[in-house]
PDB file of C-alpha atoms in Angstrom:
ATOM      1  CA  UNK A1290     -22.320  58.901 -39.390  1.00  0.00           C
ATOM      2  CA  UNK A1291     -19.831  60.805 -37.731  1.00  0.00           C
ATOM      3  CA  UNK A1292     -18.147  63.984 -38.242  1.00  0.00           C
ATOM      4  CA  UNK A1293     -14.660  64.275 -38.656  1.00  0.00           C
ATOM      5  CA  UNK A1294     -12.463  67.053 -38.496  1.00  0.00           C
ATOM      6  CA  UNK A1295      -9.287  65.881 -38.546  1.00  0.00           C
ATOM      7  CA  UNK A1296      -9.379  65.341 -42.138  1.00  0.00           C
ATOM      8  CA  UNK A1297     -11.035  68.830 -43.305  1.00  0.00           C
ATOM      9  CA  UNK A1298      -8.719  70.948 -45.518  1.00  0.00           C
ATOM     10  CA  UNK A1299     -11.342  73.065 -46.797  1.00  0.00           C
ATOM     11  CA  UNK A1300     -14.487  73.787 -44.963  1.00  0.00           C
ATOM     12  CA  UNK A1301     -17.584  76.138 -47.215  1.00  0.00           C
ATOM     13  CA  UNK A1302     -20.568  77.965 -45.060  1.00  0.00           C
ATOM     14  CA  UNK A1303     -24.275  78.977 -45.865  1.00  0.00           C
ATOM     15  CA  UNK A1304     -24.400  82.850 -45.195  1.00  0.00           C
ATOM     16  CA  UNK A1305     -27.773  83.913 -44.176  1.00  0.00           C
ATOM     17  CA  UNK A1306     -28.860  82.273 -40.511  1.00  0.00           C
ATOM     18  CA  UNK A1307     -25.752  80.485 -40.596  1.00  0.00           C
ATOM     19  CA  UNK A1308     -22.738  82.943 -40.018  1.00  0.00           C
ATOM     20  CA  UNK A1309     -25.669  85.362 -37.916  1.00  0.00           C
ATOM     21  CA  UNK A1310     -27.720  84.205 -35.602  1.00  0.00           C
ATOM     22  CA  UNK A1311     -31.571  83.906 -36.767  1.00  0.00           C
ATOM     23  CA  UNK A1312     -32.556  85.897 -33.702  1.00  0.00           C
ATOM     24  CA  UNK A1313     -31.254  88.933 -35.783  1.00  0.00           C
ATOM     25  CA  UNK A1314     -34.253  88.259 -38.123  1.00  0.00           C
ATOM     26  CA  UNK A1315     -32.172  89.852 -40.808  1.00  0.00           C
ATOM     27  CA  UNK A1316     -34.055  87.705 -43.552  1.00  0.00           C
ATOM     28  CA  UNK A1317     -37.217  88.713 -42.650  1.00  0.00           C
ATOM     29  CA  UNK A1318     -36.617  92.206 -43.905  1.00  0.00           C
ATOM     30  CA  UNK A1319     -35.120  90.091 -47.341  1.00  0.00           C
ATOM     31  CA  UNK A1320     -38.621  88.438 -47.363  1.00  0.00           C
ATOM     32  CA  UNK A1321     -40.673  91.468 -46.621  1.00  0.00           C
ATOM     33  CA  UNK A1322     -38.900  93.152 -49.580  1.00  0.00           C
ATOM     34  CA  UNK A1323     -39.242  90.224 -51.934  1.00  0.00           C
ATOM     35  CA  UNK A1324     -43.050  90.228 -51.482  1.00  0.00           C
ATOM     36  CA  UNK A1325     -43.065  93.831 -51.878  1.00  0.00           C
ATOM     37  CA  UNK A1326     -41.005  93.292 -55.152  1.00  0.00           C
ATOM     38  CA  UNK A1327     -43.575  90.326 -56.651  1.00  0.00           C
ATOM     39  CA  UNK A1328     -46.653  92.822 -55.651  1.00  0.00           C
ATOM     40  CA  UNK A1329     -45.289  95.497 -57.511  1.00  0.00           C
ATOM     41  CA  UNK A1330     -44.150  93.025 -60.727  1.00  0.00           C
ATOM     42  CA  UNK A1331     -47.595  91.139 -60.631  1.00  0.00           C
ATOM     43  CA  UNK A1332     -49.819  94.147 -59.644  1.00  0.00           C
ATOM     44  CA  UNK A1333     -51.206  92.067 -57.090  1.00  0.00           C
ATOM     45  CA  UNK A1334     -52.180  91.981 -53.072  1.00  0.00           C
ATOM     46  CA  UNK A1335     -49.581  90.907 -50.422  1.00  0.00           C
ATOM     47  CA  UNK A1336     -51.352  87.514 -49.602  1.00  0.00           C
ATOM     48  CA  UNK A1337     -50.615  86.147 -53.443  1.00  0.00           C
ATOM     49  CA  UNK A1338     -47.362  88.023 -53.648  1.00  0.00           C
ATOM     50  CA  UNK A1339     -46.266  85.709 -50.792  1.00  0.00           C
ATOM     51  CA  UNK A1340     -48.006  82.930 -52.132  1.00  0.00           C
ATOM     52  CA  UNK A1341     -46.225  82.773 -55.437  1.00  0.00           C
ATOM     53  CA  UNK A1342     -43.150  84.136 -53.541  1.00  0.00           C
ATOM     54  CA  UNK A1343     -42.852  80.779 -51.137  1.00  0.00           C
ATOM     55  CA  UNK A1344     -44.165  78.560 -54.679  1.00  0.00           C
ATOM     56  CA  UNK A1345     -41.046  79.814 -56.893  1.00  0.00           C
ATOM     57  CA  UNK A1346     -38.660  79.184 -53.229  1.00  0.00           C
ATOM     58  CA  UNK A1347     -39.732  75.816 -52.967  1.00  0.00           C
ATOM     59  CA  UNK A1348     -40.077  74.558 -56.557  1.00  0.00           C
ATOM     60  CA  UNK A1349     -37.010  76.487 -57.910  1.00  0.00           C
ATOM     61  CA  UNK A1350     -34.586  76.767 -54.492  1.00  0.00           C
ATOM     62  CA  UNK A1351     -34.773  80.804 -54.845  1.00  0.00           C
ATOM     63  CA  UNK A1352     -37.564  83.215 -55.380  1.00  0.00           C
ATOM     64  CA  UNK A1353     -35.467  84.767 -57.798  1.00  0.00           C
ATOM     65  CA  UNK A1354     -35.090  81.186 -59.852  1.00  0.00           C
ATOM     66  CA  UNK A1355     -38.656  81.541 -59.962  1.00  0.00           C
ATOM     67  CA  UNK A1356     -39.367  85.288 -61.316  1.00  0.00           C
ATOM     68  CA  UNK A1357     -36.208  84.921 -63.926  1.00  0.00           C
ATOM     69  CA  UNK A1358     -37.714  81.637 -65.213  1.00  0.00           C
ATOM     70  CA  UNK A1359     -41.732  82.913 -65.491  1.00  0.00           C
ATOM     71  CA  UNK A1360     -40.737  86.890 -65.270  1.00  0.00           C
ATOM     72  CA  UNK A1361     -37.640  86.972 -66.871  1.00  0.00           C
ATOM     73  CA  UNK A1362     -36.539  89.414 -64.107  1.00  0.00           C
ATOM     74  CA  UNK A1363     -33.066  91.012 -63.900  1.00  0.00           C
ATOM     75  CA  UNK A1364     -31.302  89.397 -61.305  1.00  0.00           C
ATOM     76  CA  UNK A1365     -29.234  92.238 -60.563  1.00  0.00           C
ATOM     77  CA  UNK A1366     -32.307  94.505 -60.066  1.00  0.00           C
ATOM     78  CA  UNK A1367     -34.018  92.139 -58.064  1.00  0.00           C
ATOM     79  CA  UNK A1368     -31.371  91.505 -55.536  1.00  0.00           C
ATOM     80  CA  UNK A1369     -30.436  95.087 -55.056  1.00  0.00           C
ATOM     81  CA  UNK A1370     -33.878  95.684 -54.373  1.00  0.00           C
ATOM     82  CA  UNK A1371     -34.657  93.074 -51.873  1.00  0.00           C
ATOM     83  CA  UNK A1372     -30.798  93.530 -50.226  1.00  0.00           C
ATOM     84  CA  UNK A1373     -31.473  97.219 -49.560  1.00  0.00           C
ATOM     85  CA  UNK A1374     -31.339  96.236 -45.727  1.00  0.00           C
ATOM     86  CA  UNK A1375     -31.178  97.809 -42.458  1.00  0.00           C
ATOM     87  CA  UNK A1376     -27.811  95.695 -41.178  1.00  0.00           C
ATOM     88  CA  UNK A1377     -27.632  97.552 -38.086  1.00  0.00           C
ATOM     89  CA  UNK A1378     -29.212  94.104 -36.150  1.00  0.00           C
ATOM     90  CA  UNK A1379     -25.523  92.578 -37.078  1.00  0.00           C
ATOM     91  CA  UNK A1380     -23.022  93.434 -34.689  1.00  0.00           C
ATOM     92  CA  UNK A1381     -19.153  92.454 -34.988  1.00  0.00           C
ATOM     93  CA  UNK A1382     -18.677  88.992 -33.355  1.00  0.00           C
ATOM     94  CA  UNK A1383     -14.377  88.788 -32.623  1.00  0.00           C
ATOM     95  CA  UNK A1384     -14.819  85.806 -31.166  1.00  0.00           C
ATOM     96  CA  UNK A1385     -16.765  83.810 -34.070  1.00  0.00           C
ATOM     97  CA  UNK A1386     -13.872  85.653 -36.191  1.00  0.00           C
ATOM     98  CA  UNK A1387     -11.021  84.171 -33.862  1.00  0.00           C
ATOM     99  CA  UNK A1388     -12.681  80.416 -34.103  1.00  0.00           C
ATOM    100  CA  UNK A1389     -13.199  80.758 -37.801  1.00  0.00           C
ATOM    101  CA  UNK A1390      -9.941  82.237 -38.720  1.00  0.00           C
ATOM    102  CA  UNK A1391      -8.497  79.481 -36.833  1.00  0.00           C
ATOM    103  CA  UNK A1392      -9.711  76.329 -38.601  1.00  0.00           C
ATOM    104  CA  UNK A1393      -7.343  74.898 -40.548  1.00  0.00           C
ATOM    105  CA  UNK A1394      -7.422  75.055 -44.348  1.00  0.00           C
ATOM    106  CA  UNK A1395      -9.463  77.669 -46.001  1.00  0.00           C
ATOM    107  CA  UNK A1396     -12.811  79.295 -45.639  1.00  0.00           C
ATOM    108  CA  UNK A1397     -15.377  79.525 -48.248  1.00  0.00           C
ATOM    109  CA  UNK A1398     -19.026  81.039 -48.106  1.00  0.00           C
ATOM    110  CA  UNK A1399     -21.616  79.427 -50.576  1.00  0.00           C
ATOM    111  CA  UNK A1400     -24.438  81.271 -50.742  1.00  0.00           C
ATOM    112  CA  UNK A1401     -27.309  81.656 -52.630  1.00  0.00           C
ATOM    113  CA  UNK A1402     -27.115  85.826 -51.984  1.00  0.00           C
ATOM    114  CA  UNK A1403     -24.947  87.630 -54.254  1.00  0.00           C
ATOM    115  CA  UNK A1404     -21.711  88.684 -53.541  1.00  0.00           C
ATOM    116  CA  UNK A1405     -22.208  92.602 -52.618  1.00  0.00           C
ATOM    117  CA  UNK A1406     -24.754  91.902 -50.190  1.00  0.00           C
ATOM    118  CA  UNK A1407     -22.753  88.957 -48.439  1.00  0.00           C
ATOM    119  CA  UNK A1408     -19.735  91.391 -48.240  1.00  0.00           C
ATOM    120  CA  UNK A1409     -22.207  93.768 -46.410  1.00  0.00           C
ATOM    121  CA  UNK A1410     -23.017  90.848 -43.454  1.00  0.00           C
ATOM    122  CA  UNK A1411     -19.484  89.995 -43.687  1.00  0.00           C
ATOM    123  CA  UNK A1412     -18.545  93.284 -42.562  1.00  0.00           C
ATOM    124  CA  UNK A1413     -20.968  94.336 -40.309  1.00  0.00           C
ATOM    125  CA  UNK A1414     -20.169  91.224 -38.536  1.00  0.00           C
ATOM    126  CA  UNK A1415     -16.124  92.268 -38.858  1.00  0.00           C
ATOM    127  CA  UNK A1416     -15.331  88.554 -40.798  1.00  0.00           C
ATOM    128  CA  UNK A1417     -14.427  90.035 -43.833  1.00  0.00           C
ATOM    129  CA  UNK A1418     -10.872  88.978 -43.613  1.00  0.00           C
ATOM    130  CA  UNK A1419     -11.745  85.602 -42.259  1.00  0.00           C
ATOM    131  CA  UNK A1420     -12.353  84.124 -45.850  1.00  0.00           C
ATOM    132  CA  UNK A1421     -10.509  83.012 -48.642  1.00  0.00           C
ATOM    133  CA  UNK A1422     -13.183  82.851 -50.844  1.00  0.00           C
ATOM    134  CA  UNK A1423     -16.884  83.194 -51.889  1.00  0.00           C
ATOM    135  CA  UNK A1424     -19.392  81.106 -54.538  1.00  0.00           C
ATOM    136  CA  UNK A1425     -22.775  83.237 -55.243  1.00  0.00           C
ATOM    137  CA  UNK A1426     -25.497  82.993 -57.138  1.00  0.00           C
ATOM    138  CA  UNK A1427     -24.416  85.403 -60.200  1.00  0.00           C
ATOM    139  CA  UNK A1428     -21.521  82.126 -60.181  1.00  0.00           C
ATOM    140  CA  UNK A1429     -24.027  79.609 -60.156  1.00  0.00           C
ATOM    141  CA  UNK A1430     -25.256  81.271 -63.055  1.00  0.00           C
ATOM    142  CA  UNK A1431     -28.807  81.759 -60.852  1.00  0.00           C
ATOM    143  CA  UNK A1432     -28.909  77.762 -60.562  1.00  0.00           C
ATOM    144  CA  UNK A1433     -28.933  77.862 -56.697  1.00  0.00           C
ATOM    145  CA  UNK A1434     -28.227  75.125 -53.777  1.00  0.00           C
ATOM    146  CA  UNK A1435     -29.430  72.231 -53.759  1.00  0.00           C
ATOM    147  CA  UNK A1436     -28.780  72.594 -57.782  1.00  0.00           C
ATOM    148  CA  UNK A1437     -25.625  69.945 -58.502  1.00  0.00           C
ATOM    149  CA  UNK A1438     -24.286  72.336 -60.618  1.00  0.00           C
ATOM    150  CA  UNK A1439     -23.854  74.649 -58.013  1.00  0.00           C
ATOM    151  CA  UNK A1440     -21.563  72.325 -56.184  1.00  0.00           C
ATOM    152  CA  UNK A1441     -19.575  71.300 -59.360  1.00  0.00           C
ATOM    153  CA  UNK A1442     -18.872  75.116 -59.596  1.00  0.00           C
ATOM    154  CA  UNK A1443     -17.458  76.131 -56.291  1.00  0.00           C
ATOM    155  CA  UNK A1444     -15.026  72.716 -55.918  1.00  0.00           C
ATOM    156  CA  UNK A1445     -13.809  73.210 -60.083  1.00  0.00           C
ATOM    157  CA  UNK A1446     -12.824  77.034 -59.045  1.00  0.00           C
ATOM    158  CA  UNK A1447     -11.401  76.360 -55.314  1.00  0.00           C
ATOM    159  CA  UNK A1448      -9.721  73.428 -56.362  1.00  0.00           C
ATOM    160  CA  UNK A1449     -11.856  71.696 -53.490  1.00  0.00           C
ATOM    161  CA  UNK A1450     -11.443  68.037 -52.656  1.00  0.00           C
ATOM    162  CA  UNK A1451     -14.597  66.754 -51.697  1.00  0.00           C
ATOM    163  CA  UNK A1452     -13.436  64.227 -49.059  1.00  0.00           C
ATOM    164  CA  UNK A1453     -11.585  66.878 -47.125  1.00  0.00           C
ATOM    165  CA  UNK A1454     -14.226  69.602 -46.949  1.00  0.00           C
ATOM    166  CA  UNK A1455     -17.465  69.778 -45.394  1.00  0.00           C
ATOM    167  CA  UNK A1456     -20.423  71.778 -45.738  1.00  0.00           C
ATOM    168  CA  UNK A1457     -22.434  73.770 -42.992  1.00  0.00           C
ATOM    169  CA  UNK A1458     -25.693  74.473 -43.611  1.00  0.00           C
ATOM    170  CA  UNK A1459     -29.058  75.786 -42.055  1.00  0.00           C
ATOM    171  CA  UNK A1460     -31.630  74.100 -44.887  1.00  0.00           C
ATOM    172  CA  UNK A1461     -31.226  70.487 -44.485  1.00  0.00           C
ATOM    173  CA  UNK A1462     -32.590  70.183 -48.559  1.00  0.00           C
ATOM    174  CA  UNK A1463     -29.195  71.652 -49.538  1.00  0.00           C
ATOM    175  CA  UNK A1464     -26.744  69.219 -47.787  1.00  0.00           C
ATOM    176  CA  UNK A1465     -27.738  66.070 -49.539  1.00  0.00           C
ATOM    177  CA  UNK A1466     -25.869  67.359 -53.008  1.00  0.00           C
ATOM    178  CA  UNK A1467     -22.598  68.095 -51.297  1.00  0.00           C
ATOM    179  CA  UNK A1468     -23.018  64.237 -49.382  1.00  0.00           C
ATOM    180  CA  UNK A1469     -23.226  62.654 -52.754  1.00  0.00           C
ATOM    181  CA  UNK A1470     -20.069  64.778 -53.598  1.00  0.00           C
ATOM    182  CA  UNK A1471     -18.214  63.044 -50.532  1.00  0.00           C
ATOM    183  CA  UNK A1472     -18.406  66.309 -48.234  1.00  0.00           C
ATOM    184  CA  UNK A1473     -19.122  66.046 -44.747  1.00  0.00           C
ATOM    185  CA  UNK A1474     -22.165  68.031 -44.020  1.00  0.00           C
ATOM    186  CA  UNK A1475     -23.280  69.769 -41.080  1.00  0.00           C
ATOM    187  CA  UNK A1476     -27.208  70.597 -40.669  1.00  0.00           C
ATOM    188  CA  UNK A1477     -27.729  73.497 -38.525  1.00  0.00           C
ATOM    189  CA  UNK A1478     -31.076  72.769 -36.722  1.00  0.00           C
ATOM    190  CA  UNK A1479     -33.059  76.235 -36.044  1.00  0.00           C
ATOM    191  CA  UNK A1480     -35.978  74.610 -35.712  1.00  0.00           C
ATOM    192  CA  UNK A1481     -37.648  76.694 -38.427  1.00  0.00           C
ATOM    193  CA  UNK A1482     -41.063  75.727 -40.490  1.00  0.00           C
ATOM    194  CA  UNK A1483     -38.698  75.322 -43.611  1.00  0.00           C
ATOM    195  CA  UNK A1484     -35.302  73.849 -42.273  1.00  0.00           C
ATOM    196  CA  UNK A1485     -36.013  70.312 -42.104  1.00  0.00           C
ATOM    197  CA  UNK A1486     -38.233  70.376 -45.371  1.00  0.00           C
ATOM    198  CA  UNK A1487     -36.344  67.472 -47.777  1.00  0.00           C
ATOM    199  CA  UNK A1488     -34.350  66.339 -45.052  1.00  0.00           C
ATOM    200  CA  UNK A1489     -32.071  63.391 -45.965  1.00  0.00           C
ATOM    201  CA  UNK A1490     -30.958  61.785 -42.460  1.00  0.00           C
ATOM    202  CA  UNK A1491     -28.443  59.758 -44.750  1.00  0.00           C
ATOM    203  CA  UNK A1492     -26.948  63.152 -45.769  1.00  0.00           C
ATOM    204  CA  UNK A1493     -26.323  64.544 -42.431  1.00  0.00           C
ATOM    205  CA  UNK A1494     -22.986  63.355 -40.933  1.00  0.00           C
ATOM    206  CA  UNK A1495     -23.355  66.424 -37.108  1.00  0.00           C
ATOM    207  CA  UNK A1496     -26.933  68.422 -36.196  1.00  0.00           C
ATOM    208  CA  UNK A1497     -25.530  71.034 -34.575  1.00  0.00           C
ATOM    209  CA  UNK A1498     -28.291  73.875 -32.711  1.00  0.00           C
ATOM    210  CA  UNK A1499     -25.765  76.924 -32.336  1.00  0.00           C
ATOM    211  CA  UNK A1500     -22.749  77.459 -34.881  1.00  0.00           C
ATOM    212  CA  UNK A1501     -21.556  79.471 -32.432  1.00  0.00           C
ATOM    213  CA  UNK A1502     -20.941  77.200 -29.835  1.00  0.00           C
ATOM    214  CA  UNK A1503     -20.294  74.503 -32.062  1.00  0.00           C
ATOM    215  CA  UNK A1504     -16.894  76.333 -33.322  1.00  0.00           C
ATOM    216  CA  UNK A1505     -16.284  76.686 -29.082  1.00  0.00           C
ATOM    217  CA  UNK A1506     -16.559  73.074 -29.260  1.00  0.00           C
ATOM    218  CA  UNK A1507     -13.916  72.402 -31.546  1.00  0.00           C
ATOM    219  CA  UNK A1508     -11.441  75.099 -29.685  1.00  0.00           C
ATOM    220  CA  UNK A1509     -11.857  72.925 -26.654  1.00  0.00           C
ATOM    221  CA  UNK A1510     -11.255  70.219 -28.768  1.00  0.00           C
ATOM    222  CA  UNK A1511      -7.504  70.936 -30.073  1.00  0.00           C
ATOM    223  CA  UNK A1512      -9.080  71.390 -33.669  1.00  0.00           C
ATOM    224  CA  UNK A1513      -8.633  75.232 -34.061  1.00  0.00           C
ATOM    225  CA  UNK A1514      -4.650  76.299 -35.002  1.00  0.00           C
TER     226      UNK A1514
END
C-alpha cells in the first residue's frame, strides 16, 4: 500500500511520542507516576505495581482502563496525578508548527491523554494554534485506541470522512481500527519494546522513523499550502 496525500482533507495525530520526539522521555515520568499511583492504591512494592501497571496497558489499551474496571478509580484523579509533569524537556518547535499548520484540511489530535494535559504539550511545544480540534479519553468515555468506538467518536463529532483522512500513529496496535474505517494510516517506527506489539502489516499504508522529517518531506514535495 501506498500513501496518498493528495486526497487527505482531514489528517488526526497520536500526542505522546508522536508530536515530541521520544528522546524527550516525557512518558517516562507519566509511567514513573502511574506505578507510584498503583503502589499507593494496592499497598504494594514497585516491581508488582509495574507488573499489574503494564497487565491493565496491554489487556485494556490504558492503565487507567484497567484500575477503573478492577479499582473503580476516578479518572480525573488518576490523570491529574500521573500528568503532574516536569514539561520543561519540551521546547517550542516553529518549524514542526509551520509544516503542520500548512497541511491542507484540518488538524486533529486523538489521544488517549486527556485534554488538559495535551493542551500543556501543545503549548510548551508552541502548536496550540495549529489544531482545529482534539478527541480524548474523557470523549471516548475511557474506551481508548485501538477501541472501535473510539474511532466512531472522533469522525461522528468532526464530521470526518474516512477516505480522506489518515491517521499517524506511534503504536502500530492502534492503526488497524482506523484501516478498517478506510483511513490511511501512518506507523511511526521508534523502535520501542511495545511499538510493533499487534502489528497489522495490512493496516499500515507509510512507516515513517522521524515525524519530523517526514512533514519536511512533504514540504519538498508541493503537499504543504
Amino acid at each position: 500500500m501506498v500513501f496518498d496525500p493528495s486526497i487527505v482533507d482531514c489528517w488526526l495525530f497520536d500526542l505522546d511520542n508522536t508530536l515530541y520526539p521520544a528522546t524527550t522521555r516525557m512518558f517516562d515520568q507519566i509511567d514513573h507516576r502511574m506505578g507510584a499511583y498503583i503502589a499507593n492504591l494496592l499497598g504494594c512494592d514497585d516491581d508488582e505495581a509495574r507488573r499489574v501497571q503494564k497487565l491493565y496497558f496491554h489487556d485494556h489499551g490504558t492503565t487507567l482502563s484497567g484500575l477503573m474496571h478492577y479499582h473503580e478509580v476516578s479518572p480525573y484523579e488518576f490523570l491529574e496525578f500521573v500528568h503532574d509533569i516536569d514539561m520543561t524537556p519540551l521546547a517550542a518547535a516553529p518549524r514542526l508548527a509551520d509544516r503542520i499548520t500548512r497541511l491542507p484540511g484540518r488538524k486533529i489530535v486523538f489521544t488517549n491523554g486527556d485534554a488538559p494535559y495535551a493542551e500543556k504539550v501543545l503549548a510548551a511545544l508552541d502548536l496550540s494554534d495549529c489544531f482545529d480540534g482534539m478527541w480524548d479519553i474523557h470523549a471516548m468515555n475511557y474506551r481508548p485506541k485501538p477501541e472501535p468506538s473510539a474511532y466512531h467518536g472522533v469522525i461522528e463529532a468532526f464530521g470526518i470522512v474516512p477516505e480522506r483522512a489518515v491517521f499517524v500513529e506511534d503504536s502500530a496496535r492502534n492503526l488497524a481500527p482506523a484501516k478498517a474505517l478506510g483511513m490511511q494510516t501512518i506507523w511511526l517506527d521508534l523502535a520501542t519494546e511495545w511499538g510493533d506489539r499487534a502489528m497489522d502489516p495490512a493496516a499500515i499504508d507509510l512507516v515513517i522513523d522521524d515525524f519530523s522529517e517526514w512533514l519536511d518531506a512533504l514540504a519538498r514535495d508541493g503537499v504543504l499550502g
